[in-house]
């Protein structure tokens, strides 16, 4: 497991690594907030039916802007600390294909 | 990195077909499967996913699998529909996506072919040829439990 840098030649990378990821945190009653965090990305050997998975995660919280008085502005999201090619765990993960 | 080439490729192997459990008649044929590396990722779930899972699925995992496809299109020469799908995926990645560097998705092309396996039988016996499937090209595509 390693962090992927541009110098690693992304198009040649195999395995699963922590990588910078941006998304818009949203929930009903608040405005969205763009967040940049760490997630897992890679290319796993699909013969073994494994995917890039978060093995260790932390958590962060932010305050969303413009929330209604009856809506809590707190928004928590996971941060990937350690990634690996493994089976998708439906215990805490929404497993999808695209 | 050492090991299989990047992407989703044909993998040759010999398959032995038997007419019955005792192997009275048998034949061997070289066929191909699709084996390789396809893109996947795991990232914070959207609020709609959090709510639908009662806030237990705070991570979403998306993946593609190395599969046998029935389409015969080739990336770069493919139809307008395939190019539009790829453009939409690129726009999606730009809106909520990855940091520096280029997201690389490798797609091989794939079709399947039926081949006839001739079974060799002991003297005086005969068995019809058996048709089996072999891959002729591969593709990183939706993961499925079985193929039709």
PDB file of N, CA and C in Angstrom, chain A residues 6 10-15 19-24 26-28 34 37-47 49-54 57 75-80 88-98, chain B residues 1-6 11 33-47 49-50 53 56-66 89 95-106 141-143:
ATOM      1  N   UNK A   6       2.101  11.570  -8.788  1.00  0.00           N
ATOM      2  CA  UNK A   6       2.175  11.702 -10.236  1.00  0.00           C
ATOM      3  C   UNK A   6       3.400  11.001 -10.762  1.00  0.00           C
ATOM      4  N   UNK A  10       0.636   6.967 -13.091  1.00  0.00           N
ATOM      5  CA  UNK A  10      -0.694   6.499 -12.747  1.00  0.00           C
ATOM      6  C   UNK A  10      -1.189   5.436 -13.696  1.00  0.00           C
ATOM      7  N   UNK A  11      -0.887   5.591 -14.986  1.00  0.00           N
ATOM      8  CA  UNK A  11      -1.433   4.647 -15.953  1.00  0.00           C
ATOM      9  C   UNK A  11      -0.773   3.290 -15.848  1.00  0.00           C
ATOM     10  N   UNK A  12       0.323   3.176 -15.091  1.00  0.00           N
ATOM     11  CA  UNK A  12       0.987   1.887 -14.925  1.00  0.00           C
ATOM     12  C   UNK A  12       0.684   1.259 -13.575  1.00  0.00           C
ATOM     13  N   UNK A  13      -0.061   1.945 -12.726  1.00  0.00           N
ATOM     14  CA  UNK A  13      -0.216   1.498 -11.349  1.00  0.00           C
ATOM     15  C   UNK A  13      -1.144   0.299 -11.235  1.00  0.00           C
ATOM     16  N   UNK A  14      -0.714  -0.695 -10.466  1.00  0.00           N
ATOM     17  CA  UNK A  14      -1.561  -1.822 -10.106  1.00  0.00           C
ATOM     18  C   UNK A  14      -1.580  -1.931  -8.594  1.00  0.00           C
ATOM     19  N   UNK A  15      -2.711  -2.333  -8.071  1.00  0.00           N
ATOM     20  CA  UNK A  15      -2.878  -2.418  -6.623  1.00  0.00           C
ATOM     21  C   UNK A  15      -3.867  -1.356  -6.191  1.00  0.00           C
ATOM     22  N   UNK A  19      -5.559   7.946  -2.229  1.00  0.00           N
ATOM     23  CA  UNK A  19      -5.463   8.977  -3.260  1.00  0.00           C
ATOM     24  C   UNK A  19      -6.387  10.120  -2.908  1.00  0.00           C
ATOM     25  N   UNK A  20      -5.988  11.327  -3.250  1.00  0.00           N
ATOM     26  CA  UNK A  20      -6.785  12.512  -2.977  1.00  0.00           C
ATOM     27  C   UNK A  20      -8.107  12.437  -3.737  1.00  0.00           C
ATOM     28  N   UNK A  21      -9.193  12.785  -3.061  1.00  0.00           N
ATOM     29  CA  UNK A  21     -10.524  12.680  -3.654  1.00  0.00           C
ATOM     30  C   UNK A  21     -11.351  13.873  -3.222  1.00  0.00           C
ATOM     31  N   UNK A  22     -12.094  14.462  -4.164  1.00  0.00           N
ATOM     32  CA  UNK A  22     -12.950  15.612  -3.872  1.00  0.00           C
ATOM     33  C   UNK A  22     -14.407  15.251  -4.085  1.00  0.00           C
ATOM     34  N   UNK A  23     -15.255  15.773  -3.227  1.00  0.00           N
ATOM     35  CA  UNK A  23     -16.693  15.575  -3.390  1.00  0.00           C
ATOM     36  C   UNK A  23     -17.415  16.744  -2.730  1.00  0.00           C
ATOM     37  N   UNK A  24     -18.703  16.870  -3.012  1.00  0.00           N
ATOM     38  CA  UNK A  24     -19.514  17.924  -2.420  1.00  0.00           C
ATOM     39  C   UNK A  24     -20.356  17.303  -1.312  1.00  0.00           C
ATOM     40  N   UNK A  26     -23.271  17.136   1.072  1.00  0.00           N
ATOM     41  CA  UNK A  26     -24.609  17.729   1.031  1.00  0.00           C
ATOM     42  C   UNK A  26     -25.534  16.969   1.937  1.00  0.00           C
ATOM     43  N   UNK A  27     -26.521  17.657   2.452  1.00  0.00           N
ATOM     44  CA  UNK A  27     -27.649  16.987   3.080  1.00  0.00           C
ATOM     45  C   UNK A  27     -28.832  17.929   3.027  1.00  0.00           C
ATOM     46  N   UNK A  28     -30.034  17.415   3.105  1.00  0.00           N
ATOM     47  CA  UNK A  28     -31.229  18.264   2.973  1.00  0.00           C
ATOM     48  C   UNK A  28     -31.257  19.346   4.050  1.00  0.00           C
ATOM     49  N   UNK A  34     -17.669  21.838  -0.755  1.00  0.00           N
ATOM     50  CA  UNK A  34     -16.688  20.988  -1.434  1.00  0.00           C
ATOM     51  C   UNK A  34     -15.600  20.584  -0.441  1.00  0.00           C
ATOM     52  N   UNK A  37     -10.464  15.090   0.434  1.00  0.00           N
ATOM     53  CA  UNK A  37     -10.052  14.153   1.466  1.00  0.00           C
ATOM     54  C   UNK A  37      -9.245  13.028   0.830  1.00  0.00           C
ATOM     55  N   UNK A  38      -9.081  11.917   1.542  1.00  0.00           N
ATOM     56  CA  UNK A  38      -8.356  10.760   1.022  1.00  0.00           C
ATOM     57  C   UNK A  38      -9.303   9.578   0.886  1.00  0.00           C
ATOM     58  N   UNK A  39      -9.222   8.913  -0.269  1.00  0.00           N
ATOM     59  CA  UNK A  39     -10.037   7.724  -0.514  1.00  0.00           C
ATOM     60  C   UNK A  39      -9.129   6.659  -1.131  1.00  0.00           C
ATOM     61  N   UNK A  40      -9.727   5.545  -1.539  1.00  0.00           N
ATOM     62  CA  UNK A  40      -8.940   4.443  -2.113  1.00  0.00           C
ATOM     63  C   UNK A  40      -9.241   4.307  -3.597  1.00  0.00           C
ATOM     64  N   UNK A  41      -8.191   4.066  -4.349  1.00  0.00           N
ATOM     65  CA  UNK A  41      -8.338   3.892  -5.797  1.00  0.00           C
ATOM     66  C   UNK A  41      -7.286   2.928  -6.287  1.00  0.00           C
ATOM     67  N   UNK A  42      -7.618   2.184  -7.344  1.00  0.00           N
ATOM     68  CA  UNK A  42      -6.586   1.337  -7.920  1.00  0.00           C
ATOM     69  C   UNK A  42      -7.118   0.367  -8.948  1.00  0.00           C
ATOM     70  N   UNK A  43      -6.282  -0.579  -9.281  1.00  0.00           N
ATOM     71  CA  UNK A  43      -6.643  -1.663 -10.198  1.00  0.00           C
ATOM     72  C   UNK A  43      -6.285  -2.974  -9.518  1.00  0.00           C
ATOM     73  N   UNK A  44      -7.304  -3.732  -9.203  1.00  0.00           N
ATOM     74  CA  UNK A  44      -7.103  -5.006  -8.524  1.00  0.00           C
ATOM     75  C   UNK A  44      -7.301  -6.142  -9.513  1.00  0.00           C
ATOM     76  N   UNK A  45      -6.715  -7.279  -9.189  1.00  0.00           N
ATOM     77  CA  UNK A  45      -6.791  -8.446 -10.060  1.00  0.00           C
ATOM     78  C   UNK A  45      -8.179  -9.047  -9.940  1.00  0.00           C
ATOM     79  N   UNK A  46      -9.029  -8.815 -10.941  1.00  0.00           N
ATOM     80  CA  UNK A  46     -10.444  -9.156 -10.783  1.00  0.00           C
ATOM     81  C   UNK A  46     -10.721 -10.646 -10.897  1.00  0.00           C
ATOM     82  N   UNK A  47      -9.743 -11.425 -11.304  1.00  0.00           N
ATOM     83  CA  UNK A  47      -9.904 -12.887 -11.297  1.00  0.00           C
ATOM     84  C   UNK A  47     -10.210 -13.366  -9.884  1.00  0.00           C
ATOM     85  N   UNK A  49     -11.790 -11.553  -7.664  1.00  0.00           N
ATOM     86  CA  UNK A  49     -12.994 -10.857  -7.190  1.00  0.00           C
ATOM     87  C   UNK A  49     -12.688  -9.942  -5.998  1.00  0.00           C
ATOM     88  N   UNK A  50     -11.627  -9.187  -6.110  1.00  0.00           N
ATOM     89  CA  UNK A  50     -11.305  -8.211  -5.087  1.00  0.00           C
ATOM     90  C   UNK A  50     -11.353  -6.824  -5.698  1.00  0.00           C
ATOM     91  N   UNK A  51     -11.593  -5.844  -4.837  1.00  0.00           N
ATOM     92  CA  UNK A  51     -11.688  -4.458  -5.279  1.00  0.00           C
ATOM     93  C   UNK A  51     -10.885  -3.586  -4.328  1.00  0.00           C
ATOM     94  N   UNK A  52     -10.612  -2.358  -4.780  1.00  0.00           N
ATOM     95  CA  UNK A  52      -9.912  -1.413  -3.914  1.00  0.00           C
ATOM     96  C   UNK A  52     -10.805  -1.107  -2.709  1.00  0.00           C
ATOM     97  N   UNK A  53     -10.304  -1.359  -1.526  1.00  0.00           N
ATOM     98  CA  UNK A  53     -11.116  -1.237  -0.319  1.00  0.00           C
ATOM     99  C   UNK A  53     -10.389  -0.442   0.755  1.00  0.00           C
ATOM    100  N   UNK A  54     -11.176   0.219   1.600  1.00  0.00           N
ATOM    101  CA  UNK A  54     -10.629   0.935   2.752  1.00  0.00           C
ATOM    102  C   UNK A  54     -10.415  -0.071   3.874  1.00  0.00           C
ATOM    103  N   UNK A  57      -9.729   3.393   8.495  1.00  0.00           N
ATOM    104  CA  UNK A  57     -10.277   4.715   8.185  1.00  0.00           C
ATOM    105  C   UNK A  57     -10.347   5.562   9.434  1.00  0.00           C
ATOM    106  N   UNK A  75     -21.492  17.510   9.548  1.00  0.00           N
ATOM    107  CA  UNK A  75     -21.447  16.459   8.527  1.00  0.00           C
ATOM    108  C   UNK A  75     -20.160  15.672   8.741  1.00  0.00           C
ATOM    109  N   UNK A  76     -20.298  14.383   8.970  1.00  0.00           N
ATOM    110  CA  UNK A  76     -19.140  13.520   9.203  1.00  0.00           C
ATOM    111  C   UNK A  76     -18.886  12.649   7.984  1.00  0.00           C
ATOM    112  N   UNK A  77     -17.617  12.438   7.682  1.00  0.00           N
ATOM    113  CA  UNK A  77     -17.272  11.588   6.542  1.00  0.00           C
ATOM    114  C   UNK A  77     -16.005  10.797   6.865  1.00  0.00           C
ATOM    115  N   UNK A  78     -15.848   9.633   6.218  1.00  0.00           N
ATOM    116  CA  UNK A  78     -14.663   8.806   6.495  1.00  0.00           C
ATOM    117  C   UNK A  78     -13.454   9.290   5.709  1.00  0.00           C
ATOM    118  N   UNK A  79     -12.282   9.029   6.254  1.00  0.00           N
ATOM    119  CA  UNK A  79     -11.019   9.356   5.599  1.00  0.00           C
ATOM    120  C   UNK A  79     -10.205   8.067   5.496  1.00  0.00           C
ATOM    121  N   UNK A  80      -9.775   7.709   4.304  1.00  0.00           N
ATOM    122  CA  UNK A  80      -9.007   6.472   4.126  1.00  0.00           C
ATOM    123  C   UNK A  80      -7.597   6.658   4.668  1.00  0.00           C
ATOM    124  N   UNK A  88     -15.244  -6.689  -1.118  1.00  0.00           N
ATOM    125  CA  UNK A  88     -16.031  -5.554  -0.640  1.00  0.00           C
ATOM    126  C   UNK A  88     -16.857  -5.987   0.569  1.00  0.00           C
ATOM    127  N   UNK A  89     -16.716  -5.266   1.670  1.00  0.00           N
ATOM    128  CA  UNK A  89     -17.428  -5.610   2.899  1.00  0.00           C
ATOM    129  C   UNK A  89     -18.764  -4.895   2.950  1.00  0.00           C
ATOM    130  N   UNK A  90     -19.857  -5.642   2.873  1.00  0.00           N
ATOM    131  CA  UNK A  90     -21.183  -5.024   2.899  1.00  0.00           C
ATOM    132  C   UNK A  90     -21.576  -4.583   4.309  1.00  0.00           C
ATOM    133  N   UNK A  91     -20.718  -4.855   5.271  1.00  0.00           N
ATOM    134  CA  UNK A  91     -21.013  -4.435   6.643  1.00  0.00           C
ATOM    135  C   UNK A  91     -21.059  -2.910   6.748  1.00  0.00           C
ATOM    136  N   UNK A  92     -20.095  -2.238   6.083  1.00  0.00           N
ATOM    137  CA  UNK A  92     -20.061  -0.783   6.188  1.00  0.00           C
ATOM    138  C   UNK A  92     -19.886  -0.100   4.834  1.00  0.00           C
ATOM    139  N   UNK A  93     -20.024  -0.880   3.743  1.00  0.00           N
ATOM    140  CA  UNK A  93     -19.749  -0.348   2.414  1.00  0.00           C
ATOM    141  C   UNK A  93     -20.898  -0.635   1.462  1.00  0.00           C
ATOM    142  N   UNK A  94     -21.212   0.349   0.640  1.00  0.00           N
ATOM    143  CA  UNK A  94     -22.179   0.158  -0.434  1.00  0.00           C
ATOM    144  C   UNK A  94     -21.404  -0.355  -1.641  1.00  0.00           C
ATOM    145  N   UNK A  95     -21.574  -1.621  -1.983  1.00  0.00           N
ATOM    146  CA  UNK A  95     -20.791  -2.244  -3.043  1.00  0.00           C
ATOM    147  C   UNK A  95     -21.534  -2.116  -4.374  1.00  0.00           C
ATOM    148  N   UNK A  96     -20.914  -1.411  -5.312  1.00  0.00           N
ATOM    149  CA  UNK A  96     -21.555  -1.168  -6.603  1.00  0.00           C
ATOM    150  C   UNK A  96     -20.601  -1.521  -7.733  1.00  0.00           C
ATOM    151  N   UNK A  97     -21.183  -1.650  -8.911  1.00  0.00           N
ATOM    152  CA  UNK A  97     -20.358  -1.816 -10.101  1.00  0.00           C
ATOM    153  C   UNK A  97     -20.701  -0.705 -11.071  1.00  0.00           C
ATOM    154  N   UNK A  98     -19.799  -0.378 -11.966  1.00  0.00           N
ATOM    155  CA  UNK A  98     -20.076   0.682 -12.937  1.00  0.00           C
ATOM    156  C   UNK A  98     -19.560   0.307 -14.329  1.00  0.00           C
TER     157      UNK A  98
ATOM    158  N   UNK B   1       6.223  -2.865 -11.679  1.00  0.00           N
ATOM    159  CA  UNK B   1       5.674  -4.029 -11.001  1.00  0.00           C
ATOM    160  C   UNK B   1       5.777  -5.223 -11.928  1.00  0.00           C
ATOM    161  N   UNK B   2       6.096  -6.396 -11.347  1.00  0.00           N
ATOM    162  CA  UNK B   2       6.115  -7.602 -12.167  1.00  0.00           C
ATOM    163  C   UNK B   2       4.736  -8.224 -12.177  1.00  0.00           C
ATOM    164  N   UNK B   3       4.548  -9.257 -12.970  1.00  0.00           N
ATOM    165  CA  UNK B   3       3.275  -9.942 -12.965  1.00  0.00           C
ATOM    166  C   UNK B   3       2.543  -9.728 -14.277  1.00  0.00           C
ATOM    167  N   UNK B   4       1.252 -10.105 -14.305  1.00  0.00           N
ATOM    168  CA  UNK B   4       0.474 -10.001 -15.546  1.00  0.00           C
ATOM    169  C   UNK B   4       0.454  -8.562 -16.057  1.00  0.00           C
ATOM    170  N   UNK B   5       0.318  -8.436 -17.381  1.00  0.00           N
ATOM    171  CA  UNK B   5       0.284  -7.119 -17.983  1.00  0.00           C
ATOM    172  C   UNK B   5      -0.927  -6.348 -17.485  1.00  0.00           C
ATOM    173  N   UNK B   6      -0.796  -5.017 -17.445  1.00  0.00           N
ATOM    174  CA  UNK B   6      -1.885  -4.166 -16.994  1.00  0.00           C
ATOM    175  C   UNK B   6      -3.080  -4.337 -17.914  1.00  0.00           C
ATOM    176  N   UNK B  11      -6.496 -15.086 -21.386  1.00  0.00           N
ATOM    177  CA  UNK B  11      -5.632 -15.990 -20.625  1.00  0.00           C
ATOM    178  C   UNK B  11      -5.850 -17.390 -21.161  1.00  0.00           C
ATOM    179  N   UNK B  33      -9.781 -17.489 -21.294  1.00  0.00           N
ATOM    180  CA  UNK B  33     -10.616 -16.763 -20.336  1.00  0.00           C
ATOM    181  C   UNK B  33     -10.164 -15.305 -20.340  1.00  0.00           C
ATOM    182  N   UNK B  34     -10.870 -14.469 -19.608  1.00  0.00           N
ATOM    183  CA  UNK B  34     -10.478 -13.063 -19.457  1.00  0.00           C
ATOM    184  C   UNK B  34      -9.990 -12.843 -18.030  1.00  0.00           C
ATOM    185  N   UNK B  35      -8.767 -12.401 -17.922  1.00  0.00           N
ATOM    186  CA  UNK B  35      -8.139 -12.207 -16.611  1.00  0.00           C
ATOM    187  C   UNK B  35      -7.388 -10.883 -16.630  1.00  0.00           C
ATOM    188  N   UNK B  36      -7.471 -10.140 -15.528  1.00  0.00           N
ATOM    189  CA  UNK B  36      -6.675  -8.921 -15.509  1.00  0.00           C
ATOM    190  C   UNK B  36      -7.060  -7.941 -14.440  1.00  0.00           C
ATOM    191  N   UNK B  37      -6.600  -6.727 -14.620  1.00  0.00           N
ATOM    192  CA  UNK B  37      -6.752  -5.657 -13.644  1.00  0.00           C
ATOM    193  C   UNK B  37      -7.721  -4.610 -14.181  1.00  0.00           C
ATOM    194  N   UNK B  38      -8.746  -4.294 -13.397  1.00  0.00           N
ATOM    195  CA  UNK B  38      -9.701  -3.265 -13.772  1.00  0.00           C
ATOM    196  C   UNK B  38      -9.832  -2.256 -12.629  1.00  0.00           C
ATOM    197  N   UNK B  39     -10.292  -1.082 -12.977  1.00  0.00           N
ATOM    198  CA  UNK B  39     -10.336   0.017 -12.025  1.00  0.00           C
ATOM    199  C   UNK B  39     -11.409  -0.180 -10.963  1.00  0.00           C
ATOM    200  N   UNK B  40     -11.105   0.214  -9.757  1.00  0.00           N
ATOM    201  CA  UNK B  40     -12.098   0.242  -8.685  1.00  0.00           C
ATOM    202  C   UNK B  40     -11.711   1.335  -7.698  1.00  0.00           C
ATOM    203  N   UNK B  41     -12.658   1.754  -6.873  1.00  0.00           N
ATOM    204  CA  UNK B  41     -12.388   2.810  -5.908  1.00  0.00           C
ATOM    205  C   UNK B  41     -13.358   2.719  -4.741  1.00  0.00           C
ATOM    206  N   UNK B  42     -12.986   3.336  -3.636  1.00  0.00           N
ATOM    207  CA  UNK B  42     -13.822   3.378  -2.439  1.00  0.00           C
ATOM    208  C   UNK B  42     -13.719   4.777  -1.868  1.00  0.00           C
ATOM    209  N   UNK B  43     -14.857   5.443  -1.677  1.00  0.00           N
ATOM    210  CA  UNK B  43     -14.858   6.859  -1.312  1.00  0.00           C
ATOM    211  C   UNK B  43     -16.071   7.141  -0.440  1.00  0.00           C
ATOM    212  N   UNK B  44     -16.134   8.337   0.198  1.00  0.00           N
ATOM    213  CA  UNK B  44     -17.270   8.650   1.079  1.00  0.00           C
ATOM    214  C   UNK B  44     -18.602   8.590   0.330  1.00  0.00           C
ATOM    215  N   UNK B  45     -19.605   7.994   0.943  1.00  0.00           N
ATOM    216  CA  UNK B  45     -20.908   7.833   0.302  1.00  0.00           C
ATOM    217  C   UNK B  45     -21.659   9.151   0.206  1.00  0.00           C
ATOM    218  N   UNK B  46     -22.486   9.249  -0.825  1.00  0.00           N
ATOM    219  CA  UNK B  46     -23.403  10.386  -0.929  1.00  0.00           C
ATOM    220  C   UNK B  46     -24.441  10.299   0.175  1.00  0.00           C
ATOM    221  N   UNK B  47     -25.080  11.429   0.468  1.00  0.00           N
ATOM    222  CA  UNK B  47     -26.066  11.452   1.540  1.00  0.00           C
ATOM    223  C   UNK B  47     -27.224  10.497   1.271  1.00  0.00           C
ATOM    224  N   UNK B  49     -27.131   7.640  -0.158  1.00  0.00           N
ATOM    225  CA  UNK B  49     -26.698   6.283   0.202  1.00  0.00           C
ATOM    226  C   UNK B  49     -26.656   6.133   1.721  1.00  0.00           C
ATOM    227  N   UNK B  50     -26.177   7.168   2.394  1.00  0.00           N
ATOM    228  CA  UNK B  50     -26.141   7.122   3.858  1.00  0.00           C
ATOM    229  C   UNK B  50     -27.552   6.918   4.419  1.00  0.00           C
ATOM    230  N   UNK B  53     -29.066   3.455   3.788  1.00  0.00           N
ATOM    231  CA  UNK B  53     -28.439   2.370   4.553  1.00  0.00           C
ATOM    232  C   UNK B  53     -28.553   2.599   6.054  1.00  0.00           C
ATOM    233  N   UNK B  56     -25.223   3.295   7.863  1.00  0.00           N
ATOM    234  CA  UNK B  56     -24.220   2.266   8.137  1.00  0.00           C
ATOM    235  C   UNK B  56     -23.196   2.171   7.008  1.00  0.00           C
ATOM    236  N   UNK B  57     -23.581   2.551   5.784  1.00  0.00           N
ATOM    237  CA  UNK B  57     -22.668   2.459   4.636  1.00  0.00           C
ATOM    238  C   UNK B  57     -22.083   3.835   4.341  1.00  0.00           C
ATOM    239  N   UNK B  58     -21.072   4.238   5.128  1.00  0.00           N
ATOM    240  CA  UNK B  58     -20.488   5.554   4.895  1.00  0.00           C
ATOM    241  C   UNK B  58     -19.394   5.521   3.825  1.00  0.00           C
ATOM    242  N   UNK B  59     -19.148   4.355   3.253  1.00  0.00           N
ATOM    243  CA  UNK B  59     -18.213   4.216   2.144  1.00  0.00           C
ATOM    244  C   UNK B  59     -18.939   3.565   0.967  1.00  0.00           C
ATOM    245  N   UNK B  60     -18.691   4.075  -0.228  1.00  0.00           N
ATOM    246  CA  UNK B  60     -19.209   3.462  -1.452  1.00  0.00           C
ATOM    247  C   UNK B  60     -18.042   2.897  -2.236  1.00  0.00           C
ATOM    248  N   UNK B  61     -18.202   1.668  -2.682  1.00  0.00           N
ATOM    249  CA  UNK B  61     -17.180   1.009  -3.490  1.00  0.00           C
ATOM    250  C   UNK B  61     -17.720   0.789  -4.888  1.00  0.00           C
ATOM    251  N   UNK B  62     -16.998   1.235  -5.887  1.00  0.00           N
ATOM    252  CA  UNK B  62     -17.405   0.986  -7.269  1.00  0.00           C
ATOM    253  C   UNK B  62     -16.276   0.240  -7.969  1.00  0.00           C
ATOM    254  N   UNK B  63     -16.650  -0.672  -8.860  1.00  0.00           N
ATOM    255  CA  UNK B  63     -15.617  -1.480  -9.494  1.00  0.00           C
ATOM    256  C   UNK B  63     -16.066  -1.977 -10.856  1.00  0.00           C
ATOM    257  N   UNK B  64     -15.089  -2.350 -11.629  1.00  0.00           N
ATOM    258  CA  UNK B  64     -15.317  -3.056 -12.882  1.00  0.00           C
ATOM    259  C   UNK B  64     -14.576  -4.377 -12.817  1.00  0.00           C
ATOM    260  N   UNK B  65     -15.065  -5.343 -13.579  1.00  0.00           N
ATOM    261  CA  UNK B  65     -14.442  -6.659 -13.604  1.00  0.00           C
ATOM    262  C   UNK B  65     -13.992  -6.997 -15.020  1.00  0.00           C
ATOM    263  N   UNK B  66     -12.995  -7.843 -15.095  1.00  0.00           N
ATOM    264  CA  UNK B  66     -12.501  -8.302 -16.395  1.00  0.00           C
ATOM    265  C   UNK B  66     -13.496  -9.345 -16.903  1.00  0.00           C
ATOM    266  N   UNK B  89     -18.504   9.655 -18.337  1.00  0.00           N
ATOM    267  CA  UNK B  89     -17.701   9.192 -17.200  1.00  0.00           C
ATOM    268  C   UNK B  89     -16.619  10.199 -16.885  1.00  0.00           C
ATOM    269  N   UNK B  95     -16.364  16.376 -11.942  1.00  0.00           N
ATOM    270  CA  UNK B  95     -17.231  17.024 -10.961  1.00  0.00           C
ATOM    271  C   UNK B  95     -16.875  16.594  -9.548  1.00  0.00           C
ATOM    272  N   UNK B  96     -16.756  15.300  -9.300  1.00  0.00           N
ATOM    273  CA  UNK B  96     -16.430  14.795  -7.967  1.00  0.00           C
ATOM    274  C   UNK B  96     -15.382  13.739  -8.168  1.00  0.00           C
ATOM    275  N   UNK B  97     -14.144  14.141  -8.127  1.00  0.00           N
ATOM    276  CA  UNK B  97     -13.186  13.139  -8.576  1.00  0.00           C
ATOM    277  C   UNK B  97     -11.864  13.217  -7.909  1.00  0.00           C
ATOM    278  N   UNK B  98     -10.937  12.708  -8.592  1.00  0.00           N
ATOM    279  CA  UNK B  98      -9.639  12.447  -8.078  1.00  0.00           C
ATOM    280  C   UNK B  98      -8.722  13.635  -8.289  1.00  0.00           C
ATOM    281  N   UNK B  99      -7.648  13.650  -7.524  1.00  0.00           N
ATOM    282  CA  UNK B  99      -6.700  14.763  -7.528  1.00  0.00           C
ATOM    283  C   UNK B  99      -5.824  14.740  -8.749  1.00  0.00           C
ATOM    284  N   UNK B 100      -4.563  15.070  -8.534  1.00  0.00           N
ATOM    285  CA  UNK B 100      -3.638  15.196  -9.647  1.00  0.00           C
ATOM    286  C   UNK B 100      -3.510  13.898 -10.410  1.00  0.00           C
ATOM    287  N   UNK B 101      -3.146  14.071 -11.657  1.00  0.00           N
ATOM    288  CA  UNK B 101      -2.925  12.882 -12.457  1.00  0.00           C
ATOM    289  C   UNK B 101      -4.165  12.536 -13.258  1.00  0.00           C
ATOM    290  N   UNK B 102      -4.004  11.591 -14.102  1.00  0.00           N
ATOM    291  CA  UNK B 102      -5.084  11.227 -15.006  1.00  0.00           C
ATOM    292  C   UNK B 102      -5.647   9.873 -14.596  1.00  0.00           C
ATOM    293  N   UNK B 103      -6.957   9.830 -14.480  1.00  0.00           N
ATOM    294  CA  UNK B 103      -7.582   8.547 -14.187  1.00  0.00           C
ATOM    295  C   UNK B 103      -7.513   7.690 -15.436  1.00  0.00           C
ATOM    296  N   UNK B 104      -6.964   6.515 -15.302  1.00  0.00           N
ATOM    297  CA  UNK B 104      -6.744   5.688 -16.482  1.00  0.00           C
ATOM    298  C   UNK B 104      -7.641   4.474 -16.409  1.00  0.00           C
ATOM    299  N   UNK B 105      -8.457   4.311 -17.430  1.00  0.00           N
ATOM    300  CA  UNK B 105      -9.311   3.132 -17.485  1.00  0.00           C
ATOM    301  C   UNK B 105      -8.938   2.366 -18.732  1.00  0.00           C
ATOM    302  N   UNK B 106      -8.512   1.138 -18.544  1.00  0.00           N
ATOM    303  CA  UNK B 106      -8.070   0.356 -19.680  1.00  0.00           C
ATOM    304  C   UNK B 106      -9.197  -0.566 -20.114  1.00  0.00           C
ATOM    305  N   UNK B 141     -15.723  -4.305 -17.471  1.00  0.00           N
ATOM    306  CA  UNK B 141     -17.143  -3.959 -17.594  1.00  0.00           C
ATOM    307  C   UNK B 141     -17.823  -4.215 -16.264  1.00  0.00           C
ATOM    308  N   UNK B 142     -19.140  -4.080 -16.225  1.00  0.00           N
ATOM    309  CA  UNK B 142     -19.889  -4.329 -14.992  1.00  0.00           C
ATOM    310  C   UNK B 142     -19.596  -5.719 -14.473  1.00  0.00           C
ATOM    311  N   UNK B 143     -19.455  -5.812 -13.140  1.00  0.00           N
ATOM    312  CA  UNK B 143     -19.238  -7.114 -12.525  1.00  0.00           C
ATOM    313  C   UNK B 143     -20.579  -7.837 -12.482  1.00  0.00           C
TER     314      UNK B 143
END
